[in-house]
Amino acid sequence: MTPSYHTALIRGPRNNFLLAASISVASLLALGLVAVTMGGSDGPGAKPNSGRRKHSRRRTQKTFLRGLYNLGNTCFLNSTLQSLASLPAFNEYVDACATLLMDSVNQAGASITVDAAIIFRLKDVLGQLKPQARKVPAYSPSGLIGSLSKKGRWMSSRNEQDAQELFQLVSSTLQATRREIGASLFNSGFLSQNAPIESSIISTASSSTNQTNNPHIPNPLQGMAASRIACVKCGYTAAIRHFTFDNLSLTVPRKHKTTVEECLSVYTVIDHLGDFKCRHCTLSTTLVQIKWDMAQHTADLDKLRDSPKRAKRLAETIKTLIEQQDRLEHALANNPEDDLKGIELVSPQPGMSTKQTMIARTPRVLALHLSRSIFMPSGDVLKNSASVRLQPLLDISPFTTTGHITTSASKPISGPAVAMSQDNSEWLSYAQRNNCLYRLSAVVVHAGSHNSGHYSAYRRVRPAASDESGEENADEGVSANERDNNVSKQSLLDDGSIWFMASDTQTIEVSESTVMSSGDAYLLFYERL
């Protein structure tokens, strides 16, 4: 009997979604590709499962990576694609977008838009960059470049381009694709007007599947930041504003050596602004002016007993001022941001205020752009060549908000004061429970000056052999408390991964220490643990 193949979307550990192909077991047995053992998955005489997380370091075969041809100063593209290919959550999201786009084309008769063409091409290239069990020739991303050029003409230029701008182009295309999918489903009758798709969610449901059995895949790049401005003079804090982000642009300090944590500290530092116009101070100044005007008009009213018409007009003015006074006092006592239409506000002298931005919701994939541009008074732009020291793990707890919000102008919005050592298992467990612990997955580095140079990438790769080691089910039988209480730096990193350096067509295995000491990092990609 000819074996039957089926494709299904299944849920993996920690809510990861994997596209798995299943083949009949009988056929695999006949081919000798599956061996059956008795006495459980570990075979006869196996020791009981201790409940601890286990990883197999066994590598049965060498791992290779496919390189990408440089089609004319396209190293910025090649390095970024190699980095994105190392992120399982990102690849799953692209696959989900492509699947839904194809469904809309097949079922609703929609045309293939520019954004859809980019997604299809991107999925193809990412698939080509998966680890290989044998050496394979380099791949040409010409199709993807052609599709991207229709959205950004600079992509077809032979001039040197910026890797971060390419990342932004890809990310914005994914967001536009989400809107395309929503519009297509709505026009086809699969989406009601009262139930729109969320902006950061992609549903894997289609008309040919049971929608209740298909999960939603959130945009792994999307996080949320919180921003607060507080007046130093009166202490008033405006409402904390939230905004989404797909990457954080961090200014690299102008020094010889620095760290990622120091760059994040610069991003979340409490800045002092000297030209801020506080809303509370503005209303208070206006109220003082209105009270002064009322006192003057009241005094003038006593002098107009012989002029009834003028006295009447002045009395109406005083009545209006009293109403405005009541509205101002109510706003100051309840909400200074109230709309005070009809009241001419008096601006006080600009005063000192503080501004701070922190991470409010962490993304599954944290993308960091290390901004190295130095703008000189002469108009020239130079590159900040500071060496940024990397670490395999990144704890962003000190840079995130918690349930305790502070409105004081001189204090952080919230969060712990300082991160503890990564060797402290208790602190690592705390950071992981609060979705603040990340593992470095890829690095885009730039060698050269601000206007010229070469991009290459380092990417973490999990060998194909480790897929057979039970890695995906490593947490089975482990309680949440056991997992949280036994977290160590080594256990988080000991998954059999290896590092590769990818420079256009050249891909070679390198040590982790080589990556951490690379220094010229420009884009960093982290996966949340």
PDB file of N, CA and C in Angstrom, residues 234-285:
ATOM      1  N   CYS A 234       6.176  70.631  40.100  1.00  0.00           N
ATOM      2  CA  CYS A 234       4.937  70.356  40.826  1.00  0.00           C
ATOM      3  C   CYS A 234       4.731  68.877  41.115  1.00  0.00           C
ATOM      4  N   GLY A 235       5.526  68.017  40.486  1.00  0.00           N
ATOM      5  CA  GLY A 235       5.410  66.583  40.726  1.00  0.00           C
ATOM      6  C   GLY A 235       4.351  65.891  39.907  1.00  0.00           C
ATOM      7  N   TYR A 236       3.672  66.637  39.022  1.00  0.00           N
ATOM      8  CA  TYR A 236       2.598  66.023  38.240  1.00  0.00           C
ATOM      9  C   TYR A 236       3.171  65.060  37.209  1.00  0.00           C
ATOM     10  N   THR A 237       2.544  63.894  37.093  1.00  0.00           N
ATOM     11  CA  THR A 237       2.914  62.893  36.102  1.00  0.00           C
ATOM     12  C   THR A 237       1.747  62.673  35.154  1.00  0.00           C
ATOM     13  N   ALA A 238       1.978  62.904  33.889  1.00  0.00           N
ATOM     14  CA  ALA A 238       0.929  62.644  32.909  1.00  0.00           C
ATOM     15  C   ALA A 238       0.690  61.144  32.823  1.00  0.00           C
ATOM     16  N   ALA A 239      -0.409  60.776  32.193  1.00  0.00           N
ATOM     17  CA  ALA A 239      -0.735  59.356  32.044  1.00  0.00           C
ATOM     18  C   ALA A 239       0.407  58.637  31.331  1.00  0.00           C
ATOM     19  N   ILE A 240       0.779  57.472  31.854  1.00  0.00           N
ATOM     20  CA  ILE A 240       1.845  56.691  31.234  1.00  0.00           C
ATOM     21  C   ILE A 240       1.356  56.192  29.879  1.00  0.00           C
ATOM     22  N   ARG A 241       2.126  56.490  28.858  1.00  0.00           N
ATOM     23  CA  ARG A 241       1.732  56.135  27.500  1.00  0.00           C
ATOM     24  C   ARG A 241       2.433  54.840  27.086  1.00  0.00           C
ATOM     25  N   HIS A 242       1.688  53.983  26.402  1.00  0.00           N
ATOM     26  CA  HIS A 242       2.230  52.711  25.927  1.00  0.00           C
ATOM     27  C   HIS A 242       2.278  52.707  24.404  1.00  0.00           C
ATOM     28  N   PHE A 243       3.311  52.088  23.862  1.00  0.00           N
ATOM     29  CA  PHE A 243       3.431  51.956  22.413  1.00  0.00           C
ATOM     30  C   PHE A 243       4.138  50.640  22.100  1.00  0.00           C
ATOM     31  N   THR A 244       3.805  50.068  20.951  1.00  0.00           N
ATOM     32  CA  THR A 244       4.407  48.798  20.556  1.00  0.00           C
ATOM     33  C   THR A 244       5.724  49.037  19.834  1.00  0.00           C
ATOM     34  N   PHE A 245       6.558  48.018  19.831  1.00  0.00           N
ATOM     35  CA  PHE A 245       7.836  48.086  19.114  1.00  0.00           C
ATOM     36  C   PHE A 245       8.153  46.707  18.561  1.00  0.00           C
ATOM     37  N   ASP A 246       8.928  46.687  17.471  1.00  0.00           N
ATOM     38  CA  ASP A 246       9.431  45.426  16.933  1.00  0.00           C
ATOM     39  C   ASP A 246      10.943  45.320  17.097  1.00  0.00           C
ATOM     40  N   ASN A 247      11.574  46.402  17.498  1.00  0.00           N
ATOM     41  CA  ASN A 247      12.992  46.393  17.863  1.00  0.00           C
ATOM     42  C   ASN A 247      13.274  47.634  18.688  1.00  0.00           C
ATOM     43  N   LEU A 248      14.317  47.600  19.449  1.00  0.00           N
ATOM     44  CA  LEU A 248      14.732  48.752  20.247  1.00  0.00           C
ATOM     45  C   LEU A 248      16.058  49.260  19.708  1.00  0.00           C
ATOM     46  N   SER A 249      16.118  50.549  19.430  1.00  0.00           N
ATOM     47  CA  SER A 249      17.346  51.169  18.949  1.00  0.00           C
ATOM     48  C   SER A 249      18.093  51.750  20.142  1.00  0.00           C
ATOM     49  N   LEU A 250      19.247  51.187  20.447  1.00  0.00           N
ATOM     50  CA  LEU A 250      20.018  51.569  21.621  1.00  0.00           C
ATOM     51  C   LEU A 250      21.265  52.348  21.211  1.00  0.00           C
ATOM     52  N   THR A 251      21.478  53.460  21.869  1.00  0.00           N
ATOM     53  CA  THR A 251      22.676  54.260  21.615  1.00  0.00           C
ATOM     54  C   THR A 251      23.871  53.621  22.313  1.00  0.00           C
ATOM     55  N   VAL A 252      24.927  53.389  21.565  1.00  0.00           N
ATOM     56  CA  VAL A 252      26.138  52.807  22.143  1.00  0.00           C
ATOM     57  C   VAL A 252      26.957  53.921  22.798  1.00  0.00           C
ATOM     58  N   PRO A 253      27.295  53.779  24.069  1.00  0.00           N
ATOM     59  CA  PRO A 253      28.094  54.817  24.748  1.00  0.00           C
ATOM     60  C   PRO A 253      29.430  55.041  24.042  1.00  0.00           C
ATOM     61  N   ARG A 254      29.885  56.261  24.053  1.00  0.00           N
ATOM     62  CA  ARG A 254      31.165  56.597  23.412  1.00  0.00           C
ATOM     63  C   ARG A 254      32.300  56.296  24.383  1.00  0.00           C
ATOM     64  N   LYS A 255      32.711  55.043  24.382  1.00  0.00           N
ATOM     65  CA  LYS A 255      33.798  54.592  25.224  1.00  0.00           C
ATOM     66  C   LYS A 255      34.453  53.396  24.548  1.00  0.00           C
ATOM     67  N   HIS A 256      35.578  52.968  25.070  1.00  0.00           N
ATOM     68  CA  HIS A 256      36.338  51.902  24.411  1.00  0.00           C
ATOM     69  C   HIS A 256      35.610  50.557  24.477  1.00  0.00           C
ATOM     70  N   LYS A 257      35.076  50.217  25.649  1.00  0.00           N
ATOM     71  CA  LYS A 257      34.368  48.959  25.832  1.00  0.00           C
ATOM     72  C   LYS A 257      33.069  49.200  26.574  1.00  0.00           C
ATOM     73  N   THR A 258      32.043  48.429  26.221  1.00  0.00           N
ATOM     74  CA  THR A 258      30.754  48.554  26.888  1.00  0.00           C
ATOM     75  C   THR A 258      30.043  47.215  26.838  1.00  0.00           C
ATOM     76  N   THR A 259      28.816  47.170  27.348  1.00  0.00           N
ATOM     77  CA  THR A 259      28.031  45.939  27.372  1.00  0.00           C
ATOM     78  C   THR A 259      26.624  46.217  26.855  1.00  0.00           C
ATOM     79  N   VAL A 260      25.893  45.161  26.549  1.00  0.00           N
ATOM     80  CA  VAL A 260      24.500  45.311  26.122  1.00  0.00           C
ATOM     81  C   VAL A 260      23.675  45.899  27.257  1.00  0.00           C
ATOM     82  N   GLU A 261      23.954  45.448  28.483  1.00  0.00           N
ATOM     83  CA  GLU A 261      23.217  45.970  29.626  1.00  0.00           C
ATOM     84  C   GLU A 261      23.420  47.469  29.791  1.00  0.00           C
ATOM     85  N   GLU A 262      24.626  47.950  29.529  1.00  0.00           N
ATOM     86  CA  GLU A 262      24.878  49.391  29.632  1.00  0.00           C
ATOM     87  C   GLU A 262      24.128  50.148  28.544  1.00  0.00           C
ATOM     88  N   CYS A 263      24.033  49.561  27.349  1.00  0.00           N
ATOM     89  CA  CYS A 263      23.259  50.194  26.268  1.00  0.00           C
ATOM     90  C   CYS A 263      21.783  50.264  26.639  1.00  0.00           C
ATOM     91  N   LEU A 264      21.262  49.218  27.265  1.00  0.00           N
ATOM     92  CA  LEU A 264      19.864  49.222  27.725  1.00  0.00           C
ATOM     93  C   LEU A 264      19.667  50.238  28.845  1.00  0.00           C
ATOM     94  N   SER A 265      20.673  50.411  29.673  1.00  0.00           N
ATOM     95  CA  SER A 265      20.583  51.412  30.747  1.00  0.00           C
ATOM     96  C   SER A 265      20.482  52.817  30.172  1.00  0.00           C
ATOM     97  N   VAL A 266      21.219  53.077  29.092  1.00  0.00           N
ATOM     98  CA  VAL A 266      21.129  54.383  28.434  1.00  0.00           C
ATOM     99  C   VAL A 266      19.725  54.596  27.870  1.00  0.00           C
ATOM    100  N   TYR A 267      19.126  53.526  27.326  1.00  0.00           N
ATOM    101  CA  TYR A 267      17.785  53.629  26.742  1.00  0.00           C
ATOM    102  C   TYR A 267      16.734  53.904  27.815  1.00  0.00           C
ATOM    103  N   THR A 268      16.877  53.307  28.992  1.00  0.00           N
ATOM    104  CA  THR A 268      15.863  53.425  30.038  1.00  0.00           C
ATOM    105  C   THR A 268      16.227  54.447  31.116  1.00  0.00           C
ATOM    106  N   VAL A 269      17.294  55.197  30.921  1.00  0.00           N
ATOM    107  CA  VAL A 269      17.714  56.168  31.929  1.00  0.00           C
ATOM    108  C   VAL A 269      16.672  57.279  32.071  1.00  0.00           C
ATOM    109  N   ILE A 270      16.612  57.883  33.240  1.00  0.00           N
ATOM    110  CA  ILE A 270      15.710  59.017  33.471  1.00  0.00           C
ATOM    111  C   ILE A 270      16.365  60.269  32.883  1.00  0.00           C
ATOM    112  N   ASP A 271      15.802  60.762  31.789  1.00  0.00           N
ATOM    113  CA  ASP A 271      16.335  61.962  31.139  1.00  0.00           C
ATOM    114  C   ASP A 271      15.722  63.215  31.756  1.00  0.00           C
ATOM    115  N   HIS A 272      16.490  64.309  31.780  1.00  0.00           N
ATOM    116  CA  HIS A 272      16.005  65.592  32.280  1.00  0.00           C
ATOM    117  C   HIS A 272      15.792  66.539  31.101  1.00  0.00           C
ATOM    118  N   LEU A 273      14.598  67.094  31.022  1.00  0.00           N
ATOM    119  CA  LEU A 273      14.226  68.007  29.942  1.00  0.00           C
ATOM    120  C   LEU A 273      14.056  69.404  30.507  1.00  0.00           C
ATOM    121  N   GLY A 274      14.635  70.380  29.834  1.00  0.00           N
ATOM    122  CA  GLY A 274      14.590  71.743  30.351  1.00  0.00           C
ATOM    123  C   GLY A 274      13.566  72.634  29.682  1.00  0.00           C
ATOM    124  N   ASP A 275      12.875  72.144  28.666  1.00  0.00           N
ATOM    125  CA  ASP A 275      11.919  72.987  27.932  1.00  0.00           C
ATOM    126  C   ASP A 275      10.524  72.389  27.943  1.00  0.00           C
ATOM    127  N   PHE A 276      10.193  71.688  29.015  1.00  0.00           N
ATOM    128  CA  PHE A 276       8.906  71.006  29.100  1.00  0.00           C
ATOM    129  C   PHE A 276       7.832  71.945  29.631  1.00  0.00           C
ATOM    130  N   LYS A 277       6.649  71.919  29.026  1.00  0.00           N
ATOM    131  CA  LYS A 277       5.508  72.690  29.511  1.00  0.00           C
ATOM    132  C   LYS A 277       4.531  71.736  30.190  1.00  0.00           C
ATOM    133  N   CYS A 278       4.524  71.783  31.486  1.00  0.00           N
ATOM    134  CA  CYS A 278       3.694  70.884  32.287  1.00  0.00           C
ATOM    135  C   CYS A 278       2.228  71.289  32.202  1.00  0.00           C
ATOM    136  N   ARG A 279       1.352  70.333  31.970  1.00  0.00           N
ATOM    137  CA  ARG A 279      -0.084  70.614  31.881  1.00  0.00           C
ATOM    138  C   ARG A 279      -0.623  71.112  33.223  1.00  0.00           C
ATOM    139  N   HIS A 280      -0.186  70.506  34.302  1.00  0.00           N
ATOM    140  CA  HIS A 280      -0.656  70.910  35.621  1.00  0.00           C
ATOM    141  C   HIS A 280      -0.205  72.330  35.941  1.00  0.00           C
ATOM    142  N   CYS A 281       1.061  72.634  35.634  1.00  0.00           N
ATOM    143  CA  CYS A 281       1.564  73.995  35.878  1.00  0.00           C
ATOM    144  C   CYS A 281       0.836  75.010  34.995  1.00  0.00           C
ATOM    145  N   THR A 282       0.491  74.612  33.782  1.00  0.00           N
ATOM    146  CA  THR A 282      -0.230  75.505  32.873  1.00  0.00           C
ATOM    147  C   THR A 282      -1.602  75.843  33.430  1.00  0.00           C
ATOM    148  N   LEU A 283      -2.322  74.819  33.929  1.00  0.00           N
ATOM    149  CA  LEU A 283      -3.655  75.075  34.502  1.00  0.00           C
ATOM    150  C   LEU A 283      -3.552  75.924  35.768  1.00  0.00           C
ATOM    151  N   SER A 284      -2.526  75.667  36.571  1.00  0.00           N
ATOM    152  CA  SER A 284      -2.354  76.449  37.808  1.00  0.00           C
ATOM    153  C   SER A 284      -2.053  77.907  37.480  1.00  0.00           C
ATOM    154  N   THR A 285      -1.210  78.146  36.480  1.00  0.00           N
ATOM    155  CA  THR A 285      -0.882  79.517  36.078  1.00  0.00           C
ATOM    156  C   THR A 285      -2.130  80.212  35.524  1.00  0.00           C
TER     157      THR A 285
END
